[in-house]
Short mmCIF file of C-alpha atoms and ligand atoms in Angstrom, two decimals:
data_model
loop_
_atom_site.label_atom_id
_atom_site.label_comp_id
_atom_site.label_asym_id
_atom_site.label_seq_id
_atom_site.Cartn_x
_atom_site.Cartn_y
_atom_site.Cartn_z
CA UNK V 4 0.00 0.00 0.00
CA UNK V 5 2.68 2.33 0.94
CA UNK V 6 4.78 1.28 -2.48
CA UNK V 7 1.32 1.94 -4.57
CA UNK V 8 1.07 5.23 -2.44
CA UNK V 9 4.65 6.23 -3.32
CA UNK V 10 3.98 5.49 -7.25
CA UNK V 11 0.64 7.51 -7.38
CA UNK V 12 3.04 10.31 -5.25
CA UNK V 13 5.55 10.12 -7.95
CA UNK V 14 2.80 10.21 -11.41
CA UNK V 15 1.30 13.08 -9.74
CA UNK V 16 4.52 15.21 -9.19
CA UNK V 17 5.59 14.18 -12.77
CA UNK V 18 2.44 15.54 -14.52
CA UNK V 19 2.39 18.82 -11.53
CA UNK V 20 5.89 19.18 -12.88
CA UNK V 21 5.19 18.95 -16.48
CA UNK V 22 2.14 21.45 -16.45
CA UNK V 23 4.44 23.93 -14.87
CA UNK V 24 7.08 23.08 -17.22
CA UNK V 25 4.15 23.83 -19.88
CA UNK V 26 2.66 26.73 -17.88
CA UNK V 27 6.56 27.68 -18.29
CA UNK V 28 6.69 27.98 -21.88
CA UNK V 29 3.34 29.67 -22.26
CA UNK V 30 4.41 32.41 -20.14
CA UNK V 31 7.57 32.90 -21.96
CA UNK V 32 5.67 32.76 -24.63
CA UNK V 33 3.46 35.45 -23.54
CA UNK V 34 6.27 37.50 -22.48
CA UNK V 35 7.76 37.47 -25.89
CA UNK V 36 4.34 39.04 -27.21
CA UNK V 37 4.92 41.78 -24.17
CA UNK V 38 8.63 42.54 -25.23
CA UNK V 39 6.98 42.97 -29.28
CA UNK V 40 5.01 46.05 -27.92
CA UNK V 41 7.69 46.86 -25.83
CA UNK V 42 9.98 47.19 -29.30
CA UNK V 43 7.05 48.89 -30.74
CA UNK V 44 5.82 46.43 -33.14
CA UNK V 45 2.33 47.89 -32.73
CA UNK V 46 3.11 51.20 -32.66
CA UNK V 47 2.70 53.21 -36.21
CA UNK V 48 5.83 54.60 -37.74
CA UNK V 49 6.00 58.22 -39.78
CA UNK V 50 8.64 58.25 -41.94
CA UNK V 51 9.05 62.01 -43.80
CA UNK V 52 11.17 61.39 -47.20
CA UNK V 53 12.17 65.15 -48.84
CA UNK V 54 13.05 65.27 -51.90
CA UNK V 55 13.30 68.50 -54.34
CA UNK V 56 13.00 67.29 -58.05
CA UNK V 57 8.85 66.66 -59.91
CA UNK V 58 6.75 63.82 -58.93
CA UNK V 59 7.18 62.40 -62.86
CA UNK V 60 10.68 62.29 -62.37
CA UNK V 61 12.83 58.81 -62.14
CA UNK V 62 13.49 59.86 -58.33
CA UNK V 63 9.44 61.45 -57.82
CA UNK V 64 8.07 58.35 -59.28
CA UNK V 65 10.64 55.98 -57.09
CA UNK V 66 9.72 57.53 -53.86
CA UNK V 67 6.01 57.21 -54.26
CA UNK V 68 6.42 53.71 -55.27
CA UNK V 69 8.34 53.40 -52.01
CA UNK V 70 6.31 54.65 -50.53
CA UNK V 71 2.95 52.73 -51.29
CA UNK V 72 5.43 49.22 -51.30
CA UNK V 73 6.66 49.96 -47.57
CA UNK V 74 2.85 50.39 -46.47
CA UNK V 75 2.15 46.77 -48.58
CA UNK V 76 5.05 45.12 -46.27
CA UNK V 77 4.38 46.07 -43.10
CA UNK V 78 0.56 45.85 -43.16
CA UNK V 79 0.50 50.05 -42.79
CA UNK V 80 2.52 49.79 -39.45
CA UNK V 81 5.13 52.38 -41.37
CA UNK V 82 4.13 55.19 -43.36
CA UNK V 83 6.05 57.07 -45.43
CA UNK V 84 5.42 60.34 -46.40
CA UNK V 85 6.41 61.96 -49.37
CA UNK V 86 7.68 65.87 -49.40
CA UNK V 87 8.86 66.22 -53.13
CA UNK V 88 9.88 68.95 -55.28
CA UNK V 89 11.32 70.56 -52.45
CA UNK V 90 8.39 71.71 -50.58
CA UNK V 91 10.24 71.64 -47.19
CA UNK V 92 13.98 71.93 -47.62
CA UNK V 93 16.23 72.50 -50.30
CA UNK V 94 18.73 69.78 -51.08
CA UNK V 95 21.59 71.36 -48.48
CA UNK V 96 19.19 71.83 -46.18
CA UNK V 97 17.75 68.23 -45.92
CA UNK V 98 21.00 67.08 -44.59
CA UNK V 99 20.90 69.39 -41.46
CA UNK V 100 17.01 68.44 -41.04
CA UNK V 101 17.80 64.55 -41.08
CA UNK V 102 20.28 65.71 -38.37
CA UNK V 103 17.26 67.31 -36.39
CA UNK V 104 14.39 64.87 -37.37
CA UNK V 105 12.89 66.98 -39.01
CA UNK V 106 12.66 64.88 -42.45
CA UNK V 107 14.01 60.89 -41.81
CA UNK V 108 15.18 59.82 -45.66
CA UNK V 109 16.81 62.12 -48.02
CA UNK V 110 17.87 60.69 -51.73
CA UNK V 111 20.42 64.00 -52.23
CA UNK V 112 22.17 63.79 -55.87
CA UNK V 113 25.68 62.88 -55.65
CA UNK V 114 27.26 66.62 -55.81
CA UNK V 115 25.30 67.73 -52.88
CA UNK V 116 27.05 65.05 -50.96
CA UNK V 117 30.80 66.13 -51.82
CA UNK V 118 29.88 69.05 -49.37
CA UNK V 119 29.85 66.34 -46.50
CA UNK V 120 32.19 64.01 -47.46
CA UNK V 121 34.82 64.83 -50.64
CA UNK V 122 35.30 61.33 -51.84
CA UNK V 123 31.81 61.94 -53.73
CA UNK V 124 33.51 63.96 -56.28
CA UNK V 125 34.40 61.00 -57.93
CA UNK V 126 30.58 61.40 -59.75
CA UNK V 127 31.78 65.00 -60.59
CA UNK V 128 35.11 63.63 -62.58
CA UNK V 129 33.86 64.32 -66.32
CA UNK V 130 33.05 61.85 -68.96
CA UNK V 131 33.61 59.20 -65.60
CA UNK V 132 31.49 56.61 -66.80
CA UNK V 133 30.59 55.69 -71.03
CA UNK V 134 27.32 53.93 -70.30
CA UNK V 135 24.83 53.03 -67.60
CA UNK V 136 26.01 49.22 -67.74
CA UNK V 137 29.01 50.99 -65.54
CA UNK V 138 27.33 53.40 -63.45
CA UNK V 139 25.48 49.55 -62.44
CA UNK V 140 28.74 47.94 -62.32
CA UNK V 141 30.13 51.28 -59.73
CA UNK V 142 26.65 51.44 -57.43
CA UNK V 143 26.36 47.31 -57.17
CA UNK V 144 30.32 46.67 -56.94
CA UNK V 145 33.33 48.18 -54.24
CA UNK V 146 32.81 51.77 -55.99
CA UNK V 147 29.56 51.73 -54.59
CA UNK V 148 30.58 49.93 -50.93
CA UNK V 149 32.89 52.23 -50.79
CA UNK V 150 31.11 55.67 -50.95
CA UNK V 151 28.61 53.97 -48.52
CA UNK V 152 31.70 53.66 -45.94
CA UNK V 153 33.14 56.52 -46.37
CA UNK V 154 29.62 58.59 -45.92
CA UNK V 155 28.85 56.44 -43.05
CA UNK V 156 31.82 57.90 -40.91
CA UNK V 157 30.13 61.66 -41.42
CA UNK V 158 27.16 60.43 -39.58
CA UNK V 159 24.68 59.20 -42.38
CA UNK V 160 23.51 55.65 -43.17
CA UNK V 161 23.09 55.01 -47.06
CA UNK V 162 20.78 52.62 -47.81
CA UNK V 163 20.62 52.55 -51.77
CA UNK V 164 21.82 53.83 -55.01
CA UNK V 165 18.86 55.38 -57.28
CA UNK V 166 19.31 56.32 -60.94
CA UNK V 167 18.14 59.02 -62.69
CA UNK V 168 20.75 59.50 -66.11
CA UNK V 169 23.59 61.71 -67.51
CA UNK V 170 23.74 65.18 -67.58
CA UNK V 171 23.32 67.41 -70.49
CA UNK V 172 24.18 71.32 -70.75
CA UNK V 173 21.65 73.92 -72.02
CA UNK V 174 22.15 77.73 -72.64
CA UNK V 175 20.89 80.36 -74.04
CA UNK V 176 23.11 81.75 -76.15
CA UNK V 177 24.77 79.75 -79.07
CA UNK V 178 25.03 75.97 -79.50
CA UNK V 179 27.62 74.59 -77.59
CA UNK V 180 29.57 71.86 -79.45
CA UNK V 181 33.40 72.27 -78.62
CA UNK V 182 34.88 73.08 -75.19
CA UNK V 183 35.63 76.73 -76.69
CA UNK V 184 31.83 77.41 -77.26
CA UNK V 185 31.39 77.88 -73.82
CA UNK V 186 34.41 80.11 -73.19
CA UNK V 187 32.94 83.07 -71.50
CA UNK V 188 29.51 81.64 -70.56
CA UNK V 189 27.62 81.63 -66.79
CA UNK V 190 26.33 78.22 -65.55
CA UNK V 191 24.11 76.96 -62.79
CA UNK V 192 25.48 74.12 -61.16
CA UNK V 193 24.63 72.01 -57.73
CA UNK V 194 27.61 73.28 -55.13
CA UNK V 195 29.81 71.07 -55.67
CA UNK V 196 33.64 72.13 -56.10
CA UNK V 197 34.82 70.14 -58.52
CA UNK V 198 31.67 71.61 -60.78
CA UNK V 199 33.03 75.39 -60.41
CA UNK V 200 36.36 74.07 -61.42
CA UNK V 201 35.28 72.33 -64.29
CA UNK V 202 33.62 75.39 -65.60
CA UNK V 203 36.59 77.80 -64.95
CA UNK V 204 38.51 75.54 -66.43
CA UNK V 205 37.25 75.78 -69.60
CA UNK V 206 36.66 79.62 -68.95
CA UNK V 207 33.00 79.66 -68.18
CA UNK V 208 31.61 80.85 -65.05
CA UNK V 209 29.71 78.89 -62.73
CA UNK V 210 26.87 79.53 -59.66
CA UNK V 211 25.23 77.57 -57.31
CA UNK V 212 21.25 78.31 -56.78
CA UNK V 213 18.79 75.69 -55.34
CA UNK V 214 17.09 73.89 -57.49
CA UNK V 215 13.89 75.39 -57.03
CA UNK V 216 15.49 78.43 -58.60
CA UNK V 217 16.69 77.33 -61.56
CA UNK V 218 14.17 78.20 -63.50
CA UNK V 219 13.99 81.98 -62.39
CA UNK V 220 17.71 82.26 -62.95
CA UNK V 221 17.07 81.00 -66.15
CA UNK V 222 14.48 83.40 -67.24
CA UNK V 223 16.08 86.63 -65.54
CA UNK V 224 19.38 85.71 -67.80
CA UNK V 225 21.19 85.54 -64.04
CA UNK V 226 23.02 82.50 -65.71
CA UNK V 227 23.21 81.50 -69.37
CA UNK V 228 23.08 78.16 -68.84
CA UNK V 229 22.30 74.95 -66.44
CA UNK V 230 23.11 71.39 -66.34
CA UNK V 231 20.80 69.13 -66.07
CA UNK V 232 18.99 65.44 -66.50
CA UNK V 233 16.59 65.78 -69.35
CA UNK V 234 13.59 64.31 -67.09
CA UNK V 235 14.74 67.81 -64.68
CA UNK V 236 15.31 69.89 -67.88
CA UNK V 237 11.52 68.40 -69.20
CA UNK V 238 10.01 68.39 -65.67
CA UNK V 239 10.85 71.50 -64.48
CA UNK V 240 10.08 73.62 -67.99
CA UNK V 241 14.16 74.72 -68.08
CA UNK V 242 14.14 74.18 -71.67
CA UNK V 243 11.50 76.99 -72.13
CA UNK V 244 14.29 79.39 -71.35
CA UNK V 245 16.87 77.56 -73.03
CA UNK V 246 17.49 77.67 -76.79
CA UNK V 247 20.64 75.42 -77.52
CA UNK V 248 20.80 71.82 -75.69
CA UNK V 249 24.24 69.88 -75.64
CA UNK V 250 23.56 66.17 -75.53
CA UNK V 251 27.17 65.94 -73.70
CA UNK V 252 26.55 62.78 -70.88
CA UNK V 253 29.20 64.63 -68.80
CA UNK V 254 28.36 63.51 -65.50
CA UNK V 255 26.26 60.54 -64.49
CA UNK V 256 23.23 61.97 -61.80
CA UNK V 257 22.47 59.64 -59.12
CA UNK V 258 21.04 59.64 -55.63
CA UNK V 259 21.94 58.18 -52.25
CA UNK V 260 19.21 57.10 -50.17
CA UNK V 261 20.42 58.54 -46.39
CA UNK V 262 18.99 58.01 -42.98
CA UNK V 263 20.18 59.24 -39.55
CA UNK V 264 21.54 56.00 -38.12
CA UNK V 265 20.11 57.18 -35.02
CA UNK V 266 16.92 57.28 -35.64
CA UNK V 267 16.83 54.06 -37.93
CA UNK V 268 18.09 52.34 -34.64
CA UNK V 269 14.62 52.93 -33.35
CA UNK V 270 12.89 51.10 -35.70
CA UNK V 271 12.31 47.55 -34.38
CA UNK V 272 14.55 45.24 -36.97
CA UNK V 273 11.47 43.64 -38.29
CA UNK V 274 10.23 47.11 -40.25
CA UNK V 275 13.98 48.10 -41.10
CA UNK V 276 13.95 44.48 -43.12
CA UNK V 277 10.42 45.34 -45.04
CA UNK V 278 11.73 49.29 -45.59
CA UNK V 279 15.05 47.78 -46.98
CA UNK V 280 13.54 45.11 -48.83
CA UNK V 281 11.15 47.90 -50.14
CA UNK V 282 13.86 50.03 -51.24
CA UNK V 283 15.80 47.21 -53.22
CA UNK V 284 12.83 46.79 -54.83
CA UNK V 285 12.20 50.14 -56.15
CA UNK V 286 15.71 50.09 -56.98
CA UNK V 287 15.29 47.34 -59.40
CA UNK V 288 12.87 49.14 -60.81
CA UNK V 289 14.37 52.41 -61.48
CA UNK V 290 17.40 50.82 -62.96
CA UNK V 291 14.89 49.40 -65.70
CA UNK V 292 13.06 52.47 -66.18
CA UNK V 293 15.08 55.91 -65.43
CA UNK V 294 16.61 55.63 -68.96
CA UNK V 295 13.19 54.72 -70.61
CA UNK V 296 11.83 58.19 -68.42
CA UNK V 297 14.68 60.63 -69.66
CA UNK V 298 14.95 59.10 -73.56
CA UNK V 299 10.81 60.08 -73.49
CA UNK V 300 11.53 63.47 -71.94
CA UNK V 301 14.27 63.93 -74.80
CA UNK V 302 11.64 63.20 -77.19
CA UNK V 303 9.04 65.82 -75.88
CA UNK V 304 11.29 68.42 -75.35
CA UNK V 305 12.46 67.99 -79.19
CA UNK V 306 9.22 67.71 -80.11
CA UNK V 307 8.53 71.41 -78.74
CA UNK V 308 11.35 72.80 -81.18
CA UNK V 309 11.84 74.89 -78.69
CA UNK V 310 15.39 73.82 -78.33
CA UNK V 311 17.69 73.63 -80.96
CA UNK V 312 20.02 70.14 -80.00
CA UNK V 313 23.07 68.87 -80.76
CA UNK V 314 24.39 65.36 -79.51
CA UNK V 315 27.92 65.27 -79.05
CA UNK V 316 29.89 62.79 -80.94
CA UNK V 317 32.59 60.68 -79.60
CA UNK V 318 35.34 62.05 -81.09
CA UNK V 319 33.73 65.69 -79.78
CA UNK V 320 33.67 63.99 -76.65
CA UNK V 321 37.38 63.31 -76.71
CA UNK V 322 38.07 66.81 -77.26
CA UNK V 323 35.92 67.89 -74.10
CA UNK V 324 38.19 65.13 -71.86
CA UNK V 325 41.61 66.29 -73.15
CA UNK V 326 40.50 70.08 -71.82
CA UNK V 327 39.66 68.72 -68.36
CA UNK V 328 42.38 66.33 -67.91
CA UNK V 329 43.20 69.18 -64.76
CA UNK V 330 40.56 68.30 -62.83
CA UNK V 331 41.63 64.65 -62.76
CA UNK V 332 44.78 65.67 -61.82
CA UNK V 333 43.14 67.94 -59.46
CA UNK V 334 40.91 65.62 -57.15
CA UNK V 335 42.38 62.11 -57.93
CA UNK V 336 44.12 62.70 -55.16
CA UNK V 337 41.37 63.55 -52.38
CA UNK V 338 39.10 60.72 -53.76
CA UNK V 339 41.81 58.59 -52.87
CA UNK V 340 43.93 55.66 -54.34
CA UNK V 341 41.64 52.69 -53.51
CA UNK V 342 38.65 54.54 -54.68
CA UNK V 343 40.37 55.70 -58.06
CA UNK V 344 41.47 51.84 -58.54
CA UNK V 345 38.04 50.46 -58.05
CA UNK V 346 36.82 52.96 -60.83
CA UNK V 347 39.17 52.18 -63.40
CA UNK V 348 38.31 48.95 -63.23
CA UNK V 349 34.62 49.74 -63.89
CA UNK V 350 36.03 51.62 -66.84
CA UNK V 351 38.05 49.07 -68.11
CA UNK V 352 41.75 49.42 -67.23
C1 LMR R 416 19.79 69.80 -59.31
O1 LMR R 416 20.25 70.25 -60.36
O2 LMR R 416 19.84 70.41 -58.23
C2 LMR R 416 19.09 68.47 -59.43
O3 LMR R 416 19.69 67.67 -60.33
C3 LMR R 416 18.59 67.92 -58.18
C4 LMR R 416 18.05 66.53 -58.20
O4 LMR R 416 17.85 66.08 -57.08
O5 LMR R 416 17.85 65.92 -59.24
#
């Protein structure tokens, strides 16, 4: 009797033991729900993305796809807001509002980032890249892992490369077709340094103004001149104050997606996954289309005959290289050896 008692004893403390074991895991269980709301998986997110160019631009059309794909992959928990043609900020001053919160995602073009960090220049090096095949090759390769590094030690997190296309130079004076035509010229450029010197060096004159005021400068003949994406040249009406259009492809225009690492540290892991995944996406996409969007803007601004164009031939474009061989010489130096090597081999050497 006392053995049978003893067995019963032990059943019961095995199956007391194992419901507590189970009671156990449910409450860890349950406490793992608790620490989700604790990360703030069900709290909303606002995230404000500035950006100054049109909404039927390669970088407007981007961020509203972004946008809408971000609220698709979190089920609406993180909304981002758009702020485009530069309703808020202009492009310089985006960077100090990301400092402040004020705005949490910029997509700045490459020149307004040499003001942060110099190694950007390497964008502003003319006739850099033949073909968009390399500007891929740069962005997706060390080029691009690179820049990323390097901008990550002034305090911003880049999350993505976006494309828009080459630049092309417009003025209003006489068709530009050798370096010598624009001898003597004014310019607007974005404020980067190794723009101005480009300019002078061919003995134009160059000024920064904010993009939003690009086209006034235009119109009051403040500058002769701009450079410019044809979807920004189409989008923004420049060519209405422009007569002559170079089709030069000096300088590739792309964007960095930035975010204050700060602040992206407060968003629980499980959003910063769907907002990256979101933004690979879109970058997919834009690689596919920003060409398609800029060779259509070509077509309606020459079919305005407003502007009389000229596409500079290879040879032409040969000429244009030899003249700026300084400012190789010039800033080779400051982008630095490793970052010089990892371009030539995009181009080929
Ligand atoms: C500019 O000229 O300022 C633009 O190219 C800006 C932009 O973001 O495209």
């Amino acid at each position: 009797m006392k053995g049978l008692f003893s067995i019963v004893l032990f059943l019961f403390g095995g199956i007391i033991t194992a419901i507590y074991i189970g009671f156990g895991f449910q409450t860890n269980s349950q406490t793992a729900v608790v620490d989700e709301e604790l990360v703030g998986l069900h709290e909303k997110y606002t995230l404000k993305f500035s950006h100054v160019v049109a909404r039927n631009t390669p970088k407007g059309l981007a961020a509203a796809y972004f946008a809408e794909l971000v609220k698709e992959k979190t089920n609406g928990w993180v909304e981002v807001q758009i702020f485009p043609n530069g309703v808020l900020y202009s492009a310089q001053e985006e960077f100090e509002a990301l400092k402040r919160g004020d705005v949490n995602m910029i997509a700045p073009a490459f020149s307004e980032v040499t003001l942060h960090d110099e190694k950007w220049i390497a964008f502003d090096l003319p006739f850099l890249f033949d073909n968009e095949q390399m500007v891929e090759q740069a962005f997706n390769g060390r080029v691009g892992e690179l820049l990323l590094k390097s901008i990550e030690t002034k305090g911003y997190k880049g999350l993505a490369f976006w494309d828009n296309g080459f630049k092309q130079l417009t003025n209003n004076n006489r068709p530009v077709v050798n370096p010598e035509d624009i001898k003597g010229l004014s310019f607007r450029v974005m404020p980067s340094e190794a723009l101005f010197k480009t300019y002078r060096t061919l003995g134009a004159r160059a000024r920064t103004f904010p993009f939003n005021e690009v086209y006034n400068v235009l119109q009051d003949g403040i500058v002769d001149g701009q450079e410019n994406t044809l979807s920004n040249i189409y989008s923004k009406g420049f060519y209405k104050q422009q007569k002559y259009m170079t089709v030069s492809n000096h300088n590739y225009l792309g964007y960095v997606i930035l975010v204050d690492p700060i602040f992206w540290d407060t968003i629980p892991e499980i959003y910063q996954e769907s907002i990256q995944e979101a933004i690979d996406e879109v970058t997919v996409w834009l690689r596919e289309h920003a060409k398609e969007l800029n060779e259509d803007m070509f077509l309606r601004i020459s079919s305005t005959g407003i502007t009389e164009i000229h596409e500079l031939s290879e040879e032409e474009k040969k000429q244009w290289l030899k003249e700026l061989k300084p400012i190789y010489d010039e800033y080779e130096p400051i982008i630095g050896d490793e970052l010089m090597k990892e371009i030539r081999k995009v181009q080929g050497y």
